[in-house]
XYZ file of C-alpha atoms in Angstrom:
588
model
C 42.783 17.886 0.249
C 45.690 20.353 0.024
C 47.841 21.417 3.014
C 46.186 24.836 3.265
C 42.688 23.343 3.556
C 43.818 20.861 6.178
C 45.435 23.703 8.160
C 42.235 25.807 7.802
C 39.970 23.037 9.086
C 42.261 22.327 12.028
C 42.442 26.025 12.892
C 38.655 26.336 12.935
C 38.316 23.372 15.243
C 41.008 24.658 17.605
C 39.310 28.063 17.651
C 36.055 26.517 18.857
C 34.196 26.392 15.527
C 33.778 22.624 15.484
C 30.151 22.787 14.301
C 31.153 24.757 11.200
C 34.139 22.563 10.530
C 31.945 19.464 10.614
C 29.977 20.722 7.594
C 31.903 20.232 4.362
C 31.205 21.022 0.715
C 32.225 18.856 -2.227
C 32.157 19.847 -5.876
C 34.075 21.180 -8.857
C 36.140 24.245 -8.079
C 38.491 25.717 -5.464
C 35.614 27.323 -3.540
C 34.609 23.821 -2.415
C 36.194 22.261 0.663
C 36.883 19.228 -1.493
C 37.600 20.114 -5.115
C 36.749 17.227 -7.421
C 38.634 18.837 -10.321
C 41.913 18.071 -8.545
C 40.983 14.519 -7.591
C 39.423 15.126 -4.188
C 36.372 12.971 -3.514
C 33.105 12.733 -1.663
C 34.450 9.669 0.150
C 37.308 11.747 1.554
C 34.839 14.311 2.888
C 32.679 11.623 4.500
C 35.724 10.104 6.217
C 37.236 13.387 7.420
C 37.404 13.717 11.210
C 34.021 14.220 12.846
C 32.168 15.237 9.701
C 28.422 15.478 10.410
C 27.186 16.981 7.135
C 28.337 17.016 3.529
C 26.754 19.348 0.962
C 26.786 18.701 -2.777
C 26.186 20.567 -6.037
C 23.034 20.286 -8.149
C 23.342 18.023 -11.192
C 26.937 17.059 -10.535
C 27.755 13.331 -10.725
C 29.643 11.911 -7.750
C 31.136 8.432 -7.989
C 29.629 5.638 -5.921
C 31.501 3.010 -3.982
C 30.908 5.125 -0.869
C 31.308 3.739 2.647
C 29.580 5.392 5.613
C 30.400 4.288 9.151
C 29.020 7.134 11.259
C 25.857 9.254 11.503
C 25.951 11.858 8.750
C 23.799 14.015 6.496
C 24.491 14.116 2.775
C 22.506 16.959 1.244
C 22.513 17.697 -2.464
C 21.014 20.220 -4.819
C 22.951 23.383 -3.939
C 23.624 25.762 -6.829
C 27.265 26.401 -5.836
C 29.668 25.463 -3.078
C 29.454 29.037 -1.782
C 25.683 28.623 -1.433
C 26.236 25.239 0.154
C 28.666 26.680 2.694
C 26.080 29.290 3.676
C 23.184 26.807 3.435
C 21.376 28.906 0.815
C 18.679 26.705 -0.773
C 18.519 26.294 -4.533
C 15.532 28.219 -5.996
C 14.863 25.042 -7.992
C 13.176 22.918 -5.336
C 13.602 19.764 -7.438
C 17.389 20.174 -7.719
C 19.372 17.067 -6.847
C 22.938 15.843 -6.854
C 23.765 12.496 -8.446
C 25.447 9.581 -6.692
C 26.208 6.990 -9.346
C 27.523 3.462 -9.291
C 28.130 3.840 -13.044
C 26.621 0.362 -13.528
C 29.671 -1.396 -12.085
C 29.672 -0.626 -8.363
C 27.378 -0.313 -5.377
C 26.574 3.333 -4.634
C 26.509 3.445 -0.805
C 27.463 0.965 1.918
C 26.544 1.551 5.575
C 29.344 -0.401 7.263
C 29.666 -0.813 11.042
C 27.442 2.212 11.653
C 26.159 1.483 15.139
C 24.182 4.525 16.298
C 22.429 7.639 15.053
C 20.978 8.283 11.595
C 22.371 8.419 8.089
C 20.355 10.983 6.115
C 20.236 11.459 2.362
C 18.498 14.576 1.066
C 18.011 15.803 -2.480
C 20.190 13.174 -4.111
C 19.691 10.669 -6.911
C 21.140 7.244 -6.135
C 21.451 5.694 -9.578
C 23.046 2.954 -11.654
C 24.240 0.852 -8.742
C 25.310 -2.713 -9.427
C 25.432 -5.579 -6.926
C 24.739 -8.297 -9.441
C 27.208 -10.967 -8.375
C 27.583 -13.657 -5.746
C 30.427 -11.642 -4.222
C 28.314 -8.456 -4.039
C 24.724 -9.731 -4.158
C 22.579 -7.102 -2.467
C 21.804 -3.413 -2.068
C 23.026 -1.932 -5.345
C 21.811 1.532 -4.394
C 22.244 1.383 -0.616
C 23.386 -1.599 1.442
C 23.885 -2.154 5.167
C 26.475 -4.448 6.735
C 26.729 -4.890 10.504
C 24.940 -1.564 10.993
C 22.162 -0.526 13.359
C 22.007 3.128 12.301
C 18.670 4.459 11.097
C 18.340 5.444 7.440
C 16.385 8.520 6.324
C 15.804 9.229 2.623
C 14.220 12.608 1.867
C 13.376 14.386 -1.399
C 15.523 11.871 -3.238
C 15.360 9.280 -5.999
C 16.563 5.685 -5.929
C 16.547 4.546 -9.530
C 17.949 2.103 -12.067
C 19.828 -0.111 -9.620
C 20.300 -3.862 -10.105
C 21.166 -6.574 -7.568
C 20.348 -10.164 -6.718
C 18.286 -8.955 -3.731
C 17.199 -5.521 -2.447
C 18.250 -3.677 -5.565
C 17.389 -0.126 -4.537
C 17.989 -0.515 -0.803
C 18.914 -3.559 1.276
C 18.449 -2.705 4.947
C 19.373 -4.871 7.913
C 19.218 -2.734 11.038
C 20.196 -5.594 13.361
C 16.799 -5.320 15.040
C 17.478 -1.695 16.028
C 17.690 0.570 12.987
C 14.714 1.564 10.833
C 13.999 3.209 7.479
C 12.141 6.516 7.025
C 11.298 7.622 3.480
C 9.723 11.015 2.793
C 8.988 12.747 -0.520
C 11.128 10.249 -2.426
C 10.748 8.069 -5.514
C 11.970 4.505 -6.090
C 11.834 3.611 -9.782
C 13.185 1.128 -12.310
C 15.099 -0.922 -9.773
C 15.214 -4.647 -10.479
C 16.592 -7.910 -9.208
C 18.614 -9.738 -11.793
C 17.544 -13.370 -11.462
C 14.480 -15.474 -10.732
C 15.946 -17.698 -8.026
C 15.075 -17.789 -4.340
C 16.977 -14.589 -3.573
C 15.234 -12.412 -6.154
C 13.368 -10.300 -3.615
C 12.758 -6.602 -3.077
C 13.176 -4.728 -6.327
C 12.942 -1.318 -4.682
C 13.539 -2.073 -1.011
C 14.305 -5.165 1.095
C 14.215 -4.753 4.866
C 14.378 -6.792 8.065
C 13.400 -3.663 10.001
C 10.476 -1.279 10.325
C 9.806 0.988 7.353
C 7.871 4.268 7.126
C 6.944 5.852 3.780
C 5.251 9.272 3.819
C 4.680 12.439 1.821
C 5.044 12.616 -1.937
C 6.715 9.225 -2.122
C 6.181 6.600 -4.786
C 7.396 3.234 -6.065
C 7.118 2.782 -9.816
C 8.321 0.239 -12.401
C 10.344 -1.833 -9.932
C 10.721 -5.556 -10.657
C 11.651 -8.652 -8.671
C 10.741 -12.278 -8.045
C 8.904 -11.348 -4.837
C 8.049 -7.883 -3.577
C 8.435 -5.867 -6.766
C 8.634 -2.582 -4.860
C 8.960 -3.527 -1.166
C 9.849 -6.794 0.582
C 9.826 -6.864 4.399
C 10.511 -9.788 6.731
C 9.861 -9.408 10.427
C 11.132 -12.713 11.778
C 14.893 -12.227 11.746
C 15.223 -10.432 15.088
C 13.159 -10.364 18.308
C 10.628 -7.558 18.573
C 7.953 -6.060 16.375
C 8.496 -4.950 12.791
C 6.034 -2.520 11.230
C 5.240 -0.886 7.907
C 3.603 2.551 7.774
C 2.625 4.169 4.479
C 0.782 7.504 4.333
C -0.184 8.721 0.883
C 0.623 12.170 -0.440
C -1.261 14.920 -2.239
C 0.368 14.525 -5.662
C -1.916 12.212 -7.665
C 0.761 11.636 -10.310
C 3.865 10.464 -8.469
C 2.730 9.005 -5.156
C 1.708 5.437 -4.417
C 2.607 2.213 -6.216
C 2.304 1.742 -9.964
C 3.571 -0.677 -12.615
C 5.641 -2.723 -10.179
C 5.856 -6.421 -10.992
C 7.049 -9.838 -9.882
C 7.807 -12.720 -12.177
C 9.835 -15.900 -12.543
C 10.354 -16.807 -8.878
C 10.977 -20.542 -8.536
C 8.175 -21.224 -6.022
C 5.714 -18.574 -7.169
C 6.079 -14.839 -7.536
C 4.292 -12.952 -4.761
C 3.450 -9.294 -4.177
C 3.660 -7.216 -7.343
C 4.119 -4.087 -5.245
C 4.493 -5.250 -1.621
C 5.448 -8.537 0.053
C 5.100 -8.795 3.849
C 6.018 -11.690 6.114
C 5.727 -11.736 9.921
C 4.838 -8.051 10.199
C 3.142 -7.152 13.469
C 1.502 -3.977 12.271
C 1.170 -2.614 8.745
C -0.814 0.612 8.278
C -1.485 1.844 4.758
C -3.617 4.968 4.473
C -4.557 7.894 2.319
C -5.990 9.688 5.342
C -4.284 12.696 6.866
C -2.046 11.565 9.702
C 0.715 13.022 11.874
C 4.086 11.565 12.787
C 6.271 13.418 15.289
C 4.164 16.554 14.901
C 4.325 16.636 11.088
C 1.124 15.975 9.129
C 1.206 13.939 5.931
C -1.590 13.131 3.485
C -4.659 15.211 2.697
C -7.735 12.893 2.750
C -8.494 14.073 -0.805
C -6.125 11.760 -2.658
C -6.167 8.019 -1.936
C -3.163 5.804 -1.422
C -2.955 4.224 -4.864
C -1.981 0.791 -6.143
C -2.261 0.874 -9.924
C -1.362 -1.697 -12.581
C 0.946 -3.774 -10.420
C 1.275 -7.404 -11.517
C 2.052 -10.895 -10.245
C 0.957 -12.750 -13.330
C 1.181 -16.487 -13.975
C 0.094 -19.710 -12.283
C 1.001 -19.778 -8.598
C 1.655 -16.055 -8.526
C -0.299 -14.104 -5.931
C -1.092 -10.553 -4.923
C -0.832 -8.115 -7.805
C -0.786 -5.214 -5.371
C -0.028 -6.798 -1.992
C 0.893 -10.247 -0.707
C 0.979 -10.811 3.049
C 1.548 -13.849 5.255
C 1.653 -14.164 9.058
C 1.041 -10.414 9.130
C -1.642 -7.923 10.148
C -2.592 -4.946 8.001
C -4.961 -1.971 8.189
C -5.834 -0.216 4.921
C -7.877 2.989 4.639
C -8.683 5.621 2.015
C -7.166 3.626 -0.822
C -7.532 2.863 -4.525
C -6.621 -0.475 -6.105
C -6.941 -0.129 -9.871
C -6.136 -2.631 -12.639
C -3.770 -4.805 -10.632
C -3.465 -8.423 -11.758
C -2.253 -11.778 -10.460
C -2.836 -15.500 -10.650
C -4.845 -15.179 -7.420
C -5.677 -12.003 -5.520
C -5.579 -9.364 -8.239
C -5.294 -6.544 -5.701
C -4.525 -8.347 -2.412
C -3.531 -11.916 -1.542
C -3.612 -12.845 2.146
C -2.110 -16.229 3.032
C -2.490 -16.001 6.790
C -1.123 -19.212 8.359
C -1.769 -17.469 11.706
C -5.320 -16.904 13.009
C -4.038 -14.121 15.263
C -3.349 -11.903 12.260
C -5.929 -9.939 10.283
C -6.628 -7.764 7.265
C -8.802 -4.731 8.018
C -9.966 -2.418 5.245
C -11.967 0.602 6.363
C -11.706 4.377 6.639
C -13.182 7.521 8.133
C -16.348 8.112 6.069
C -16.411 11.831 6.871
C -12.878 12.165 5.452
C -12.954 9.874 2.426
C -11.523 10.688 -0.987
C -14.753 9.574 -2.651
C -18.351 10.213 -1.702
C -19.440 6.642 -0.983
C -16.723 4.243 0.035
C -13.278 5.089 1.400
C -11.659 2.272 -0.568
C -12.191 1.402 -4.217
C -11.283 -1.845 -5.987
C -11.682 -1.269 -9.709
C -10.850 -3.534 -12.680
C -8.484 -5.855 -10.850
C -7.948 -9.244 -12.507
C -7.104 -12.760 -11.295
C -8.024 -16.377 -11.805
C -9.339 -16.506 -8.235
C -10.273 -13.465 -6.176
C -10.262 -10.647 -8.704
C -9.951 -8.080 -5.931
C -9.144 -9.997 -2.719
C -8.050 -13.591 -2.041
C -7.658 -15.099 1.441
C -6.546 -18.549 2.585
C -5.230 -20.567 5.546
C -7.200 -19.064 8.446
C -7.113 -15.575 6.994
C -9.258 -13.129 8.975
C -10.622 -10.195 7.011
C -12.944 -7.309 7.816
C -13.813 -5.038 4.904
C -16.067 -2.006 5.247
C -16.711 1.343 3.566
C -15.478 -0.059 0.269
C -16.592 -0.059 -3.362
C -16.007 -2.840 -5.911
C -16.622 -2.587 -9.649
C -15.277 -4.087 -12.859
C -13.143 -6.760 -11.190
C -12.870 -10.119 -12.935
C -11.905 -13.698 -12.044
C -12.849 -17.266 -12.839
C -14.161 -17.588 -9.279
C -14.903 -14.714 -6.934
C -14.631 -11.497 -8.905
C -14.619 -9.502 -5.656
C -13.582 -12.140 -3.098
C -12.344 -15.724 -3.065
C -11.508 -17.231 0.325
C -10.589 -20.778 1.323
C -9.124 -23.125 3.938
C -10.808 -21.886 7.117
C -10.663 -18.219 6.194
C -13.295 -15.967 7.791
C -14.274 -12.658 6.167
C -16.878 -9.961 6.864
C -18.077 -7.366 4.342
C -20.000 -4.424 5.805
C -21.203 -1.026 4.592
C -19.910 -1.700 1.099
C -21.073 -1.697 -2.516
C -20.386 -4.242 -5.254
C -21.702 -2.755 -8.485
C -21.303 -4.103 -12.007
C -18.459 -6.327 -10.938
C -17.205 -8.620 -13.703
C -15.814 -7.503 -17.041
C -16.325 -10.452 -19.376
C -19.200 -12.667 -18.303
C -18.262 -15.620 -20.506
C -17.995 -19.368 -19.939
C -15.418 -20.316 -17.272
C -14.896 -16.682 -16.360
C -16.647 -14.437 -13.851
C -18.636 -17.381 -12.503
C -19.489 -15.736 -9.181
C -18.922 -12.577 -7.158
C -18.019 -13.977 -3.720
C -16.591 -17.519 -3.557
C -15.837 -19.629 -0.493
C -14.175 -23.034 -0.263
C -14.049 -24.443 3.246
C -14.408 -20.882 4.522
C -17.061 -18.544 5.950
C -18.160 -15.177 4.563
C -20.623 -12.719 6.128
C -22.141 -9.882 4.102
C -24.080 -7.271 6.074
C -25.480 -3.839 5.385
C -24.145 -3.960 1.836
C -25.444 -3.301 -1.668
C -24.688 -5.839 -4.428
C -26.468 -4.780 -7.594
C -26.286 -5.156 -11.375
C -23.468 -7.681 -11.283
C -23.251 -9.960 -14.287
C -21.660 -13.204 -13.147
C -22.222 -16.348 -15.175
C -23.583 -18.513 -12.351
C -24.278 -16.800 -9.018
C -23.595 -13.943 -6.655
C -22.526 -16.162 -3.741
C -20.841 -19.542 -4.204
C -19.792 -22.044 -1.539
C -18.035 -25.388 -1.960
C -16.500 -27.961 0.406
C -17.356 -28.563 4.042
C -17.567 -25.867 6.714
C -18.185 -23.340 3.999
C -20.968 -20.910 3.407
C -22.412 -17.419 3.386
C -24.387 -15.379 5.865
C -26.128 -12.397 4.270
C -27.821 -9.842 6.525
C -29.685 -6.569 5.939
C -28.446 -6.210 2.377
C -29.690 -5.478 -1.130
C -28.801 -8.180 -3.671
C -30.358 -7.419 -7.049
C -28.605 -8.627 -10.177
C -29.098 -9.975 -13.664
C -32.117 -12.280 -13.604
C -30.235 -15.216 -15.140
C -27.904 -15.693 -12.173
C -28.743 -17.343 -8.874
C -28.281 -15.530 -5.619
C -26.360 -18.517 -4.230
C -25.171 -21.923 -5.353
C -22.765 -24.652 -4.315
C -23.053 -27.695 -2.098
C -23.248 -25.784 1.188
C -26.375 -23.836 2.075
C -26.242 -20.165 2.949
C -28.218 -18.182 5.511
C -30.129 -15.019 4.691
C -31.933 -12.461 6.838
C -33.644 -9.315 5.581
C -32.189 -9.468 2.084
C -33.953 -7.443 -0.606
C -33.621 -9.361 -3.848
C -35.185 -10.287 -7.157
C -34.651 -13.970 -6.261
C -37.114 -14.597 -3.439
C -36.531 -17.248 -0.816
C -36.565 -17.860 2.900
C -35.884 -14.678 4.907
C -35.667 -12.642 1.703
C -37.801 -9.728 0.612
C -38.874 -9.915 -3.007
C -38.665 -6.588 -4.843
C -39.980 -5.849 -8.300
C -38.104 -4.014 -11.067
C -40.259 -0.976 -10.339
C -39.317 -1.054 -6.659
C -35.652 -1.525 -7.548
C -35.711 1.488 -9.852
C -37.075 3.546 -6.949
C -34.363 2.495 -4.481
C -31.414 4.777 -5.206
C -30.751 8.429 -5.957
C -28.670 7.580 -9.030
C -27.211 4.150 -9.771
C -25.629 5.300 -13.029
C -23.659 7.885 -11.059
C -22.768 5.324 -8.368
C -24.970 7.185 -5.892
C -26.586 4.540 -3.699
C -28.310 6.837 -1.227
C -31.861 5.691 -0.671
C -34.791 7.638 -2.052
C -37.593 8.533 0.398
C -39.828 5.984 -1.321
C -37.303 3.126 -1.142
C -38.649 -0.158 0.200
C -35.270 -0.697 1.891
C -36.012 2.003 4.497
C -36.869 0.689 7.979
C -37.155 -2.839 6.640
C -34.812 -4.716 8.996
C -34.006 -5.404 12.613
C -30.562 -4.580 13.948
C -27.671 -6.918 13.195
C -26.041 -7.614 16.522
C -22.752 -8.644 14.922
C -22.316 -5.230 13.290
C -19.155 -3.491 14.426
C -19.455 0.045 13.133
C -22.879 1.431 14.066
C -22.683 3.726 11.023
C -23.368 3.378 7.331
C -20.999 3.921 4.414
C -21.268 7.713 4.863
C -21.055 7.888 8.667
C -24.817 8.133 9.168
C -25.869 6.288 12.340
C -27.703 3.043 11.730
C -31.288 2.682 12.886
C -32.660 6.126 12.019
C -36.432 5.693 12.259
C -37.918 7.524 9.272
C -41.353 8.796 10.344
C -42.712 8.369 6.827
C -42.456 4.568 7.006
C -44.518 2.180 9.098
C -41.679 -0.148 9.966
C -43.092 -3.529 10.825
C -39.701 -5.258 10.957
C -37.415 -2.639 12.487
C -35.908 0.802 11.992
C -32.746 -0.357 10.233
C -32.365 0.026 6.470
C -31.088 -2.643 4.118
C -27.998 -1.909 2.060
C -24.860 0.172 2.427
C -26.706 3.462 2.976
C -29.027 4.425 5.831
C -31.697 6.925 4.790
C -31.236 10.152 6.773
C -34.153 12.370 5.668
C -31.679 15.188 4.914
C -30.416 15.234 8.497
C -26.671 15.496 8.954
C -25.354 12.789 11.219
C -21.572 12.662 11.298
C -20.235 10.920 14.377
C -22.614 12.641 16.784
C -23.037 15.966 14.996
C -26.584 16.889 13.989
């Protein structure tokens, strides 16, 4: 900075204009407070006095190696320094400034920042390198001895490489947190397959919130291809909140992957350990008075992978953590086990809950969809070691696995499926593949008020092996290819009011003609019951039911006057017949 500029800044501060003086511009040309054409730098602006905000020029490349030790805003995308000085927005809303490590340096280091928030807006953090034992983490953004919060808004974190936490490595010392809004993490990768290869996009010991038009795409690591969060480093709760956006192209998680980790690669998109509360939703939701999401577009996990033996959770892997998922889509994710989700609990006080608000779902029947996910065990969902799962208002189709195309649970896991549809699950019904739809091994699975039809497994719909294992099936429709059994294995299952083509104790035998008269339109995935359906008023209430509503928010137990219900007024299957009445949480 030349002598005149230093004198000018000091004069402003002495004259009482400290707020103005604390906002600096950096770019090429003498109109900028710091002129890069004469060797002045962004780092100098950041370190000047009590600087609170630095404004940058659209498209200009600023060198990385930046150190930030105080709360500050760095805002890019201005057309000129004159516009930046007057805070005139760029007409191009996608304009961004570039902060580059030039493939040989870390881009940003938060060092000894102990209070407040560091904010990055409309910048691209690119080409950071922390690929050495001396500098092993946080190629894009790293924290050292810092408890400041980090906010990333309308920005991109891309093409960074490190041993761990390539895009962002965040350690908030149990105090700081990360807030990401309208930002994209892409093509970040960890550089080895050892025990530290974790968090391709983001590694955090602190709570993380991701909202708006944010997405994680094509990030790669050994564990947690996009996001890796550990909650056991400091006392207190650590949470993850993700609210989907309205842009169906860029939001969500796609093409993230894990591979090569020494003890098994876990979590193609997300890895969570010891997280008290994780909430992932495509529903509209407000944070601090600002509403994110639109109910119309689901939170998406698409084509994420954790392939190979011992690799788990193509979309999500979680252990010693609790998670709520709603209004979501898991499509074509793949893994060794748990194509979409792998849940290795190891703590019976944690749980996986998948549900949604039926009156605000992105699809007509089922707030969550699991489509064409692939694994050796648990094509869609895999749970083990006391995992507790409750899945409702969900739709499964086209998933494939050797055992359990939709679910495989084991080792004292307990799962409940309610108000859900499994339709034409399985992709390749061949020997040693797609053997069953729901598999348990030393675990318990309850299916209630659900519709499982036209599935084409090789052996059975339900399969149970090993002691203390089995299925309870209540008030459901289970009608599938005639060559497969409804249940097999060495542990007997219990059935009550199950409409099926495979008659047995406590089952209701239905003919092909009766099946064809059940639904409004199976080929269009419309499983509403026709007025003539034998499933109407065929069952007593299931006392263990938690929701009281069907897959479309219609109250259970509507007594259709056109049916002489000898057993009860509750319908079998995912849908309760409503006789064209509108029942939505008390509204008629």
